[in-house]
Amino acid sequence: MRYLTLFTIGPAQSFIAKARKLRDLYAGSFLLSYLSKQTMLKALALGAGILSPDPSRQSASNRFLMTVEAENVDRLREFCGALEAYARQKWTDIAQNVLERTRLDYSAAVAAQIESLIRVYYASAEYRGGEELVGCYIDVIKRLGAAKTTRGFAGLDEPYGRKCGLMPEHNALFYRERQDYLVAEAQKVTESNVRNLDKYIQPNEALGAVAFVKRCLKYAIPEFDDMFPSVTDIRDMCGGKSSPREDDSGYYALVLFDGDDMGRWRYEPDKNGVKPDDAEVFQALLRGKISEFASRSSREIVDWGAGKNGVVVYAGGEDFLGVLNIRGVFAALRELRETLGAIDLSGYTDKKLSFSAGIVIAHVKTPLFAAFDMARAALRKAKARAGKDAFCLTIARYQGAVTEFVQPFYHGEKSGLDILDSLVEIIARKELGLRFIYQLGERFERIAETGDTAFHREIFLAEAKRLLRHSGFENNDSRGETGKKVVGLLRWLAEDSGFDLKNLLMYLRAIAFIARERGAVG
């Protein structure tokens, strides 16, 4: 019998988010991707057929869909149980290799923390092939959801003691200098254990077993990039610090995006115009196209090594996590969106792929896990917009204030990111002063909660023109041309079908902030 099986390895987002350095974020993502890919290759070796994602990709998501041939349900259960045991053993081997190569003890306390990390879930349904893929996949998704809601929980029974700096649910088992409140099993780490000690554990830092292995992943997996840049490195790209003020160490952008309705594209393609008989062939084509997109997003558009805009933490297909400089983030994201939308599926459907994105501009001193959580929240808000295909930008100022707005990627034929970047650059180049943005915002703050959309739209454009005319931007010179360009850009925003004055005021505040960080004054 043939079964459609969805296999997942976790935890995912919560594990990745537990990071103090950008390298921690990358290590968490890399580790899950590595375990998932190795388990996927094991499934192939055992005779399974992988439907998604592409097993040849360097990165892999924490879940994969496969077809399994088995005599009955008991044999299927044995197959999935063997994969689970393989994934757990692979993780244990990594941890043991790290401890062995750093000459530290793989104690019972270490083993307990290591063994508590991995959570594996899988669900299956009988599958006859062809047009049954859609219904079968929906059944599998429901079963997996039910399995996760009824999961058991076995907490670690650890004695009272100092907690891990990255994963506070674990006791600290490795330290450098501070010994207060440590449990008896804690081990001191010195230069005799790890070279370049500051790179892996700070003098006053204490880590649990999982966090320590995460930091020292290079010792067990040679292909892990141990020279991953910091957020400060990325902030300083493209022409120096992003802030002109000496007392401010600047901002960077964290970008998280995810393909829109990808479950429907992959497993309910008939809803996008694909004939049921073509479902499996279409899925293979889509998988290859998405794999090409993921490679290009890393290699050509964002990649740090190529002198681009930042680094890719994860690019498993249509989902992406990266850290970019604020000078290049909007151009890079626009190119990513255009590249995905340009994927040719015309042999099966005239619809186009899209994604929604959460962008967080955060200060380098903002805890990385907090910025990541904000990016996840921003992505959810972008996905909640009617029609999706949108981005939510959150600016988290170091002083604590937060500015946030949601915009579509396209206003008709015009790129929403181009509009944003153009307005920022006009102000950053001092062709238009920040005062215009401040005054325009002040005029409408009191009426943002009142009146109808049509009224707000017309009065907003009329006031923008009046302020520009009052400042001499309607003359027949370069200032007049700038004024016309600004009005044209604002008109694209105002005429959007989802126009919301309150959201637009946040948009103006964001423009002023980003322009100021790029060098505008006054």
Tab-separated table of C-alpha atoms in Angstrom, residues 36-400:
chain	number	residue	atom	x	y	z
A	36	SER	CA	15.804	17.561	8.489
A	37	LYS	CA	17.907	17.061	5.357
A	38	GLN	CA	19.825	14.113	6.829
A	39	THR	CA	16.542	12.475	7.860
A	40	MET	CA	15.112	13.163	4.401
A	41	LEU	CA	18.114	11.465	2.771
A	42	LYS	CA	17.662	8.526	5.134
A	43	ALA	CA	14.010	8.257	4.051
A	44	LEU	CA	15.128	8.205	0.405
A	45	ALA	CA	17.659	5.466	1.183
A	46	LEU	CA	14.869	3.429	2.786
A	47	GLY	CA	12.749	3.696	-0.353
A	48	ALA	CA	10.497	6.720	0.268
A	49	GLY	CA	9.716	9.251	-2.437
A	50	ILE	CA	10.166	12.895	-1.413
A	51	LEU	CA	7.492	15.217	-2.793
A	52	SER	CA	8.568	18.395	-1.003
A	53	PRO	CA	10.969	20.116	-0.419
A	54	ASP	CA	13.717	19.458	-2.948
A	55	PRO	CA	16.212	17.111	-1.199
A	56	SER	CA	19.064	18.436	-3.358
A	57	ARG	CA	18.790	21.897	-1.781
A	58	GLN	CA	21.449	22.856	0.754
A	59	SER	CA	18.774	24.203	3.100
A	60	ALA	CA	15.672	22.257	4.072
A	61	SER	CA	12.575	23.141	6.053
A	62	ASN	CA	11.831	21.287	9.291
A	63	ARG	CA	9.087	19.270	7.573
A	64	PHE	CA	8.946	17.142	4.464
A	65	LEU	CA	6.213	15.336	2.555
A	66	MET	CA	6.880	11.851	1.199
A	67	THR	CA	5.223	8.768	-0.194
A	68	VAL	CA	5.951	5.488	1.585
A	69	GLU	CA	5.273	1.961	0.328
A	70	ALA	CA	4.285	-0.333	3.224
A	71	GLU	CA	2.374	-3.602	3.554
A	72	ASN	CA	0.154	-2.237	6.314
A	73	VAL	CA	-0.122	0.439	9.001
A	74	ASP	CA	2.189	-1.448	11.375
A	75	ARG	CA	4.986	-1.486	8.778
A	76	LEU	CA	4.394	2.205	8.114
A	77	ARG	CA	4.667	2.908	11.826
A	78	GLU	CA	7.958	0.993	11.941
A	79	PHE	CA	9.269	3.024	9.004
A	80	CYS	CA	8.412	6.377	10.616
A	81	GLY	CA	9.712	5.167	13.987
A	82	ALA	CA	13.036	4.286	12.361
A	83	LEU	CA	13.249	7.817	10.889
A	84	GLU	CA	12.486	9.358	14.280
A	85	ALA	CA	15.178	7.237	15.957
A	86	TYR	CA	17.633	8.248	13.218
A	87	ALA	CA	16.931	11.976	13.693
A	88	ARG	CA	17.339	11.726	17.466
A	89	GLN	CA	20.559	9.717	17.160
A	90	LYS	CA	21.954	12.178	14.604
A	91	TRP	CA	21.418	15.047	17.064
A	92	THR	CA	22.952	13.031	19.923
A	93	ASP	CA	25.988	12.213	17.757
A	94	ILE	CA	26.491	15.917	16.987
A	95	ALA	CA	26.406	16.805	20.684
A	96	GLN	CA	28.750	13.981	21.637
A	97	ASN	CA	31.219	14.987	18.903
A	98	VAL	CA	31.272	18.584	20.134
A	99	LEU	CA	31.944	17.507	23.733
A	100	GLU	CA	34.562	14.966	22.678
A	101	ARG	CA	36.470	17.420	20.501
A	102	THR	CA	36.390	20.118	23.192
A	103	ARG	CA	37.498	17.580	25.821
A	104	LEU	CA	34.484	18.135	28.040
A	105	ASP	CA	32.415	15.511	29.802
A	106	TYR	CA	29.173	14.203	28.253
A	107	SER	CA	27.623	13.826	31.697
A	108	ALA	CA	24.159	12.583	32.644
A	109	ALA	CA	23.014	16.195	33.097
A	110	VAL	CA	24.281	17.065	29.602
A	111	ALA	CA	22.623	13.992	28.088
A	112	ALA	CA	19.284	14.835	29.720
A	113	GLN	CA	19.235	18.315	28.173
A	114	ILE	CA	20.357	17.060	24.768
A	115	GLU	CA	17.764	14.273	24.666
A	116	SER	CA	14.942	16.630	25.678
A	117	LEU	CA	15.332	18.908	22.637
A	118	ILE	CA	14.075	17.022	19.587
A	119	ARG	CA	10.324	16.668	19.039
A	120	VAL	CA	9.198	14.555	16.099
A	121	TYR	CA	5.637	14.348	14.722
A	122	TYR	CA	4.312	12.557	11.677
A	123	ALA	CA	0.970	11.711	10.146
A	124	SER	CA	-0.072	9.541	7.207
A	125	ALA	CA	-3.040	8.675	5.015
A	126	GLU	CA	-3.503	6.051	2.322
A	127	TYR	CA	-2.746	7.525	-1.099
A	128	ARG	CA	-3.646	6.122	-4.521
A	129	GLY	CA	-1.962	8.877	-6.531
A	130	GLY	CA	-3.110	11.361	-9.167
A	131	GLU	CA	-6.006	13.637	-8.379
A	132	GLU	CA	-6.408	12.228	-4.848
A	133	LEU	CA	-3.368	14.248	-3.738
A	134	VAL	CA	-5.456	17.241	-2.633
A	135	GLY	CA	-7.873	15.384	-0.397
A	136	CYS	CA	-5.182	13.115	0.968
A	137	TYR	CA	-2.932	16.040	1.894
A	138	ILE	CA	-5.755	17.855	3.706
A	139	ASP	CA	-6.431	14.659	5.679
A	140	VAL	CA	-2.739	14.363	6.632
A	141	ILE	CA	-2.589	18.014	7.762
A	142	LYS	CA	-5.613	17.488	10.024
A	143	ARG	CA	-4.099	14.354	11.526
A	144	LEU	CA	-0.777	16.081	12.178
A	145	GLY	CA	-2.576	18.984	13.872
A	146	ALA	CA	-4.443	16.530	16.095
A	147	ALA	CA	-1.171	14.768	16.988
A	148	LYS	CA	0.437	18.040	18.031
A	149	THR	CA	-2.511	19.111	20.201
A	150	THR	CA	-2.439	15.827	22.130
A	151	ARG	CA	1.333	15.653	22.579
A	152	GLY	CA	2.697	14.630	25.928
A	153	PHE	CA	5.082	16.776	27.920
A	154	ALA	CA	7.973	15.527	30.004
A	155	GLY	CA	9.836	18.359	31.676
A	156	LEU	CA	13.423	18.157	32.845
A	157	ASP	CA	13.753	17.418	36.530
A	158	GLU	CA	16.770	19.595	37.262
A	159	PRO	CA	18.006	20.892	40.636
A	160	TYR	CA	17.885	24.578	41.522
A	161	GLY	CA	20.727	26.512	39.929
A	162	ARG	CA	21.859	29.240	37.585
A	163	LYS	CA	20.069	29.145	34.230
A	164	CYS	CA	21.438	29.088	30.696
A	165	GLY	CA	21.883	32.520	29.111
A	166	LEU	CA	20.255	31.415	25.844
A	167	MET	CA	17.748	28.780	26.945
A	168	PRO	CA	16.533	29.649	30.454
A	169	GLU	CA	14.516	26.430	30.701
A	170	HIS	CA	17.865	24.636	31.130
A	171	ASN	CA	20.415	24.814	33.929
A	172	ALA	CA	23.805	26.267	33.019
A	173	LEU	CA	26.303	23.412	32.627
A	174	PHE	CA	29.255	25.282	31.041
A	175	TYR	CA	30.878	28.482	32.300
A	176	ARG	CA	34.108	30.504	32.163
A	177	GLU	CA	34.524	32.598	35.294
A	178	ARG	CA	31.408	33.233	37.373
A	179	GLN	CA	30.680	30.222	39.566
A	180	ASP	CA	27.816	31.564	41.688
A	181	TYR	CA	24.622	29.474	41.808
A	182	LEU	CA	25.965	26.860	39.405
A	183	VAL	CA	24.922	23.224	39.834
A	184	ALA	CA	27.528	20.655	40.830
A	185	GLU	CA	27.644	19.183	37.290
A	186	ALA	CA	28.737	22.515	35.729
A	187	GLN	CA	32.055	22.385	33.833
A	188	LYS	CA	34.558	25.195	33.349
A	189	VAL	CA	35.522	26.004	29.751
A	190	THR	CA	39.052	27.274	29.089
A	191	GLU	CA	41.335	27.925	26.110
A	192	SER	CA	42.512	24.314	26.412
A	193	ASN	CA	38.973	23.245	25.449
A	194	VAL	CA	38.061	25.837	22.830
A	195	ARG	CA	40.284	28.114	20.770
A	196	ASN	CA	39.259	31.778	20.462
A	197	LEU	CA	37.237	31.338	23.630
A	198	ASP	CA	35.513	34.743	23.464
A	199	LYS	CA	33.889	33.683	20.211
A	200	TYR	CA	32.033	30.847	21.900
A	201	ILE	CA	31.403	31.899	25.489
A	202	GLN	CA	31.857	35.271	27.183
A	203	PRO	CA	33.652	35.636	30.550
A	204	ASN	CA	30.442	36.114	32.566
A	205	GLU	CA	28.294	33.853	30.418
A	206	ALA	CA	26.990	30.413	31.346
A	207	LEU	CA	25.340	28.030	28.894
A	208	GLY	CA	23.309	24.857	28.971
A	209	ALA	CA	24.245	21.800	26.925
A	210	VAL	CA	22.050	22.596	23.897
A	211	ALA	CA	23.218	26.226	23.740
A	212	PHE	CA	26.885	25.218	24.088
A	213	VAL	CA	26.586	22.683	21.247
A	214	LYS	CA	24.803	25.316	19.174
A	215	ARG	CA	27.723	27.722	19.717
A	216	CYS	CA	30.351	25.060	18.927
A	217	LEU	CA	28.578	23.440	15.982
A	218	LYS	CA	31.674	23.800	13.793
A	219	TYR	CA	33.424	21.126	15.865
A	220	ALA	CA	30.873	18.507	14.721
A	221	ILE	CA	29.725	19.812	11.315
A	222	PRO	CA	32.660	21.153	9.254
A	223	GLU	CA	30.384	22.792	6.630
A	224	PHE	CA	28.860	25.091	9.248
A	225	ASP	CA	29.980	28.675	8.539
A	226	ASP	CA	31.728	29.654	11.756
A	227	MET	CA	32.686	33.105	10.410
A	228	PHE	CA	29.126	34.416	10.176
A	229	PRO	CA	29.081	38.252	10.460
A	230	SER	CA	27.510	40.199	13.303
A	231	VAL	CA	24.630	42.667	13.028
A	232	THR	CA	27.187	45.453	13.516
A	233	ASP	CA	29.113	44.218	10.459
A	234	ILE	CA	25.930	44.299	8.405
A	235	ARG	CA	24.915	47.718	9.730
A	236	ASP	CA	28.261	49.122	8.622
A	237	MET	CA	27.961	47.833	5.055
A	238	CYS	CA	27.307	50.030	2.022
A	239	GLY	CA	29.184	53.103	3.077
A	240	GLY	CA	29.632	53.250	6.812
A	241	LYS	CA	27.376	53.500	9.814
A	242	SER	CA	23.707	54.024	9.229
A	243	SER	CA	23.518	56.767	11.831
A	244	PRO	CA	25.337	60.098	11.548
A	245	ARG	CA	25.222	60.611	15.284
A	246	GLU	CA	28.351	59.578	17.203
A	247	ASP	CA	26.356	58.552	20.297
A	248	ASP	CA	24.091	56.172	18.335
A	249	SER	CA	25.484	52.869	17.110
A	250	GLY	CA	22.895	52.430	14.390
A	251	TYR	CA	20.211	50.153	13.033
A	252	TYR	CA	19.898	47.099	10.808
A	253	ALA	CA	16.958	45.265	9.182
A	254	LEU	CA	15.762	41.740	9.915
A	255	VAL	CA	13.570	40.309	7.131
A	256	LEU	CA	11.284	37.296	7.356
A	257	PHE	CA	9.055	36.286	4.464
A	258	ASP	CA	6.865	33.331	3.564
A	259	GLY	CA	5.103	32.347	0.340
A	260	ASP	CA	1.372	33.108	0.145
A	261	ASP	CA	-1.013	30.132	0.072
A	262	MET	CA	1.808	27.666	-0.615
A	263	GLY	CA	-0.229	24.774	0.796
A	264	ARG	CA	-2.801	25.467	-1.890
A	265	TRP	CA	-0.147	25.806	-4.595
A	266	ARG	CA	1.478	22.516	-3.651
A	267	TYR	CA	-1.392	20.310	-2.591
A	268	GLU	CA	-4.563	21.957	-3.915
A	269	PRO	CA	-3.277	23.173	-7.303
A	270	ASP	CA	-6.734	22.761	-8.849
A	271	LYS	CA	-7.783	25.900	-6.940
A	272	ASN	CA	-5.154	27.785	-8.974
A	273	GLY	CA	-6.382	26.422	-12.284
A	274	VAL	CA	-4.175	23.309	-12.522
A	275	LYS	CA	-5.943	20.230	-13.856
A	276	PRO	CA	-6.200	17.410	-11.245
A	277	ASP	CA	-4.476	14.929	-13.593
A	278	ASP	CA	-1.461	17.269	-13.798
A	279	ALA	CA	-1.106	17.686	-10.021
A	280	GLU	CA	1.993	15.509	-9.450
A	281	VAL	CA	3.812	16.796	-12.556
A	282	PHE	CA	2.990	20.382	-11.576
A	283	GLN	CA	4.259	19.775	-8.052
A	284	ALA	CA	7.613	18.517	-9.378
A	285	LEU	CA	7.902	21.597	-11.617
A	286	LEU	CA	6.999	23.934	-8.747
A	287	ARG	CA	9.517	22.283	-6.441
A	288	GLY	CA	12.303	22.833	-8.967
A	289	LYS	CA	11.334	26.475	-9.590
A	290	ILE	CA	11.164	27.234	-5.871
A	291	SER	CA	14.554	25.600	-5.348
A	292	GLU	CA	16.074	27.825	-8.062
A	293	PHE	CA	14.532	30.878	-6.432
A	294	ALA	CA	16.003	29.966	-3.029
A	295	SER	CA	19.473	29.573	-4.562
A	296	ARG	CA	19.274	32.914	-6.324
A	297	SER	CA	17.978	34.742	-3.251
A	298	SER	CA	21.096	33.674	-1.395
A	299	ARG	CA	23.720	33.776	-4.121
A	300	GLU	CA	22.805	36.830	-6.194
A	301	ILE	CA	20.535	39.157	-4.257
A	302	VAL	CA	21.492	39.179	-0.597
A	303	ASP	CA	24.662	37.149	-0.110
A	304	TRP	CA	27.281	38.728	2.178
A	305	GLY	CA	30.219	37.102	0.432
A	306	ALA	CA	29.261	38.699	-2.886
A	307	GLY	CA	29.333	42.174	-1.344
A	308	LYS	CA	25.571	42.555	-1.422
A	309	ASN	CA	23.152	43.813	1.212
A	310	GLY	CA	23.485	41.356	4.083
A	311	VAL	CA	23.346	37.669	4.953
A	312	VAL	CA	20.855	34.868	4.468
A	313	VAL	CA	20.186	33.008	7.696
A	314	TYR	CA	17.754	30.630	6.034
A	315	ALA	CA	16.398	30.232	2.493
A	316	GLY	CA	14.573	26.935	2.250
A	317	GLY	CA	12.420	27.812	-0.747
A	318	GLU	CA	9.671	30.406	-0.666
A	319	ASP	CA	10.438	31.091	3.016
A	320	PHE	CA	13.374	33.276	3.995
A	321	LEU	CA	15.147	34.777	6.986
A	322	GLY	CA	17.881	37.340	6.455
A	323	VAL	CA	19.624	40.324	8.031
A	324	LEU	CA	20.319	43.327	5.801
A	325	ASN	CA	21.695	46.846	5.916
A	326	ILE	CA	18.963	49.506	6.007
A	327	ARG	CA	20.428	51.206	2.937
A	328	GLY	CA	19.834	48.176	0.734
A	329	VAL	CA	16.946	46.302	2.351
A	330	PHE	CA	14.097	47.727	0.247
A	331	ALA	CA	15.868	47.250	-3.103
A	332	ALA	CA	16.835	43.693	-2.162
A	333	LEU	CA	13.325	42.789	-0.981
A	334	ARG	CA	11.799	44.292	-4.143
A	335	GLU	CA	14.110	42.159	-6.290
A	336	LEU	CA	13.239	39.059	-4.272
A	337	ARG	CA	9.517	39.701	-4.721
A	338	GLU	CA	9.919	40.363	-8.466
A	339	THR	CA	12.020	37.223	-8.889
A	340	LEU	CA	9.409	35.004	-7.218
A	341	GLY	CA	6.595	36.622	-9.197
A	342	ALA	CA	8.485	36.070	-12.448
A	343	ILE	CA	8.476	32.264	-12.066
A	344	ASP	CA	6.830	30.892	-15.205
A	345	LEU	CA	4.010	28.418	-14.553
A	346	SER	CA	2.099	29.329	-17.716
A	347	GLY	CA	1.952	25.737	-18.928
A	348	TYR	CA	-0.460	24.985	-16.093
A	349	THR	CA	-1.904	28.233	-14.745
A	350	ASP	CA	-1.910	31.985	-15.408
A	351	LYS	CA	-1.667	32.822	-11.686
A	352	LYS	CA	1.545	34.071	-10.104
A	353	LEU	CA	3.396	33.250	-6.901
A	354	SER	CA	3.760	35.895	-4.196
A	355	PHE	CA	4.987	36.226	-0.625
A	356	SER	CA	4.284	38.381	2.403
A	357	ALA	CA	7.067	39.801	4.552
A	358	GLY	CA	7.744	41.067	8.030
A	359	ILE	CA	10.549	43.657	8.230
A	360	VAL	CA	11.980	44.903	11.524
A	361	ILE	CA	14.422	47.780	11.709
A	362	ALA	CA	16.087	47.358	15.095
A	363	HIS	CA	18.958	48.877	17.002
A	364	VAL	CA	22.110	46.777	17.305
A	365	LYS	CA	21.655	46.803	21.094
A	366	THR	CA	18.114	45.421	20.875
A	367	PRO	CA	18.160	41.745	21.936
A	368	LEU	CA	18.177	39.629	18.786
A	369	PHE	CA	15.456	37.301	20.055
A	370	ALA	CA	13.177	40.327	20.559
A	371	ALA	CA	13.796	41.532	16.981
A	372	PHE	CA	13.062	38.032	15.665
A	373	ASP	CA	9.791	37.855	17.622
A	374	MET	CA	8.771	41.253	16.225
A	375	ALA	CA	9.541	40.055	12.692
A	376	ARG	CA	7.299	37.024	13.212
A	377	ALA	CA	4.495	39.279	14.481
A	378	ALA	CA	4.985	41.646	11.519
A	379	LEU	CA	4.764	38.715	9.090
A	380	ARG	CA	1.444	37.642	10.632
A	381	LYS	CA	0.069	41.175	10.155
A	382	ALA	CA	1.193	41.244	6.514
A	383	LYS	CA	-0.499	37.877	5.955
A	384	ALA	CA	-3.704	39.217	7.550
A	385	ARG	CA	-4.056	41.950	4.905
A	386	ALA	CA	-6.762	41.213	2.343
A	387	GLY	CA	-5.154	39.552	-0.651
A	388	LYS	CA	-1.852	39.097	1.225
A	389	ASP	CA	1.151	39.946	-1.049
A	390	ALA	CA	2.099	42.666	1.449
A	391	PHE	CA	4.840	43.744	3.838
A	392	CYS	CA	4.637	44.998	7.398
A	393	LEU	CA	7.469	47.274	8.502
A	394	THR	CA	8.156	47.645	12.224
A	395	ILE	CA	10.688	50.177	13.483
A	396	ALA	CA	11.822	49.471	17.040
A	397	ARG	CA	13.682	52.536	18.287
A	398	TYR	CA	16.353	52.054	20.916
A	399	GLN	CA	14.414	54.395	23.248
A	400	GLY	CA	11.426	52.040	23.117
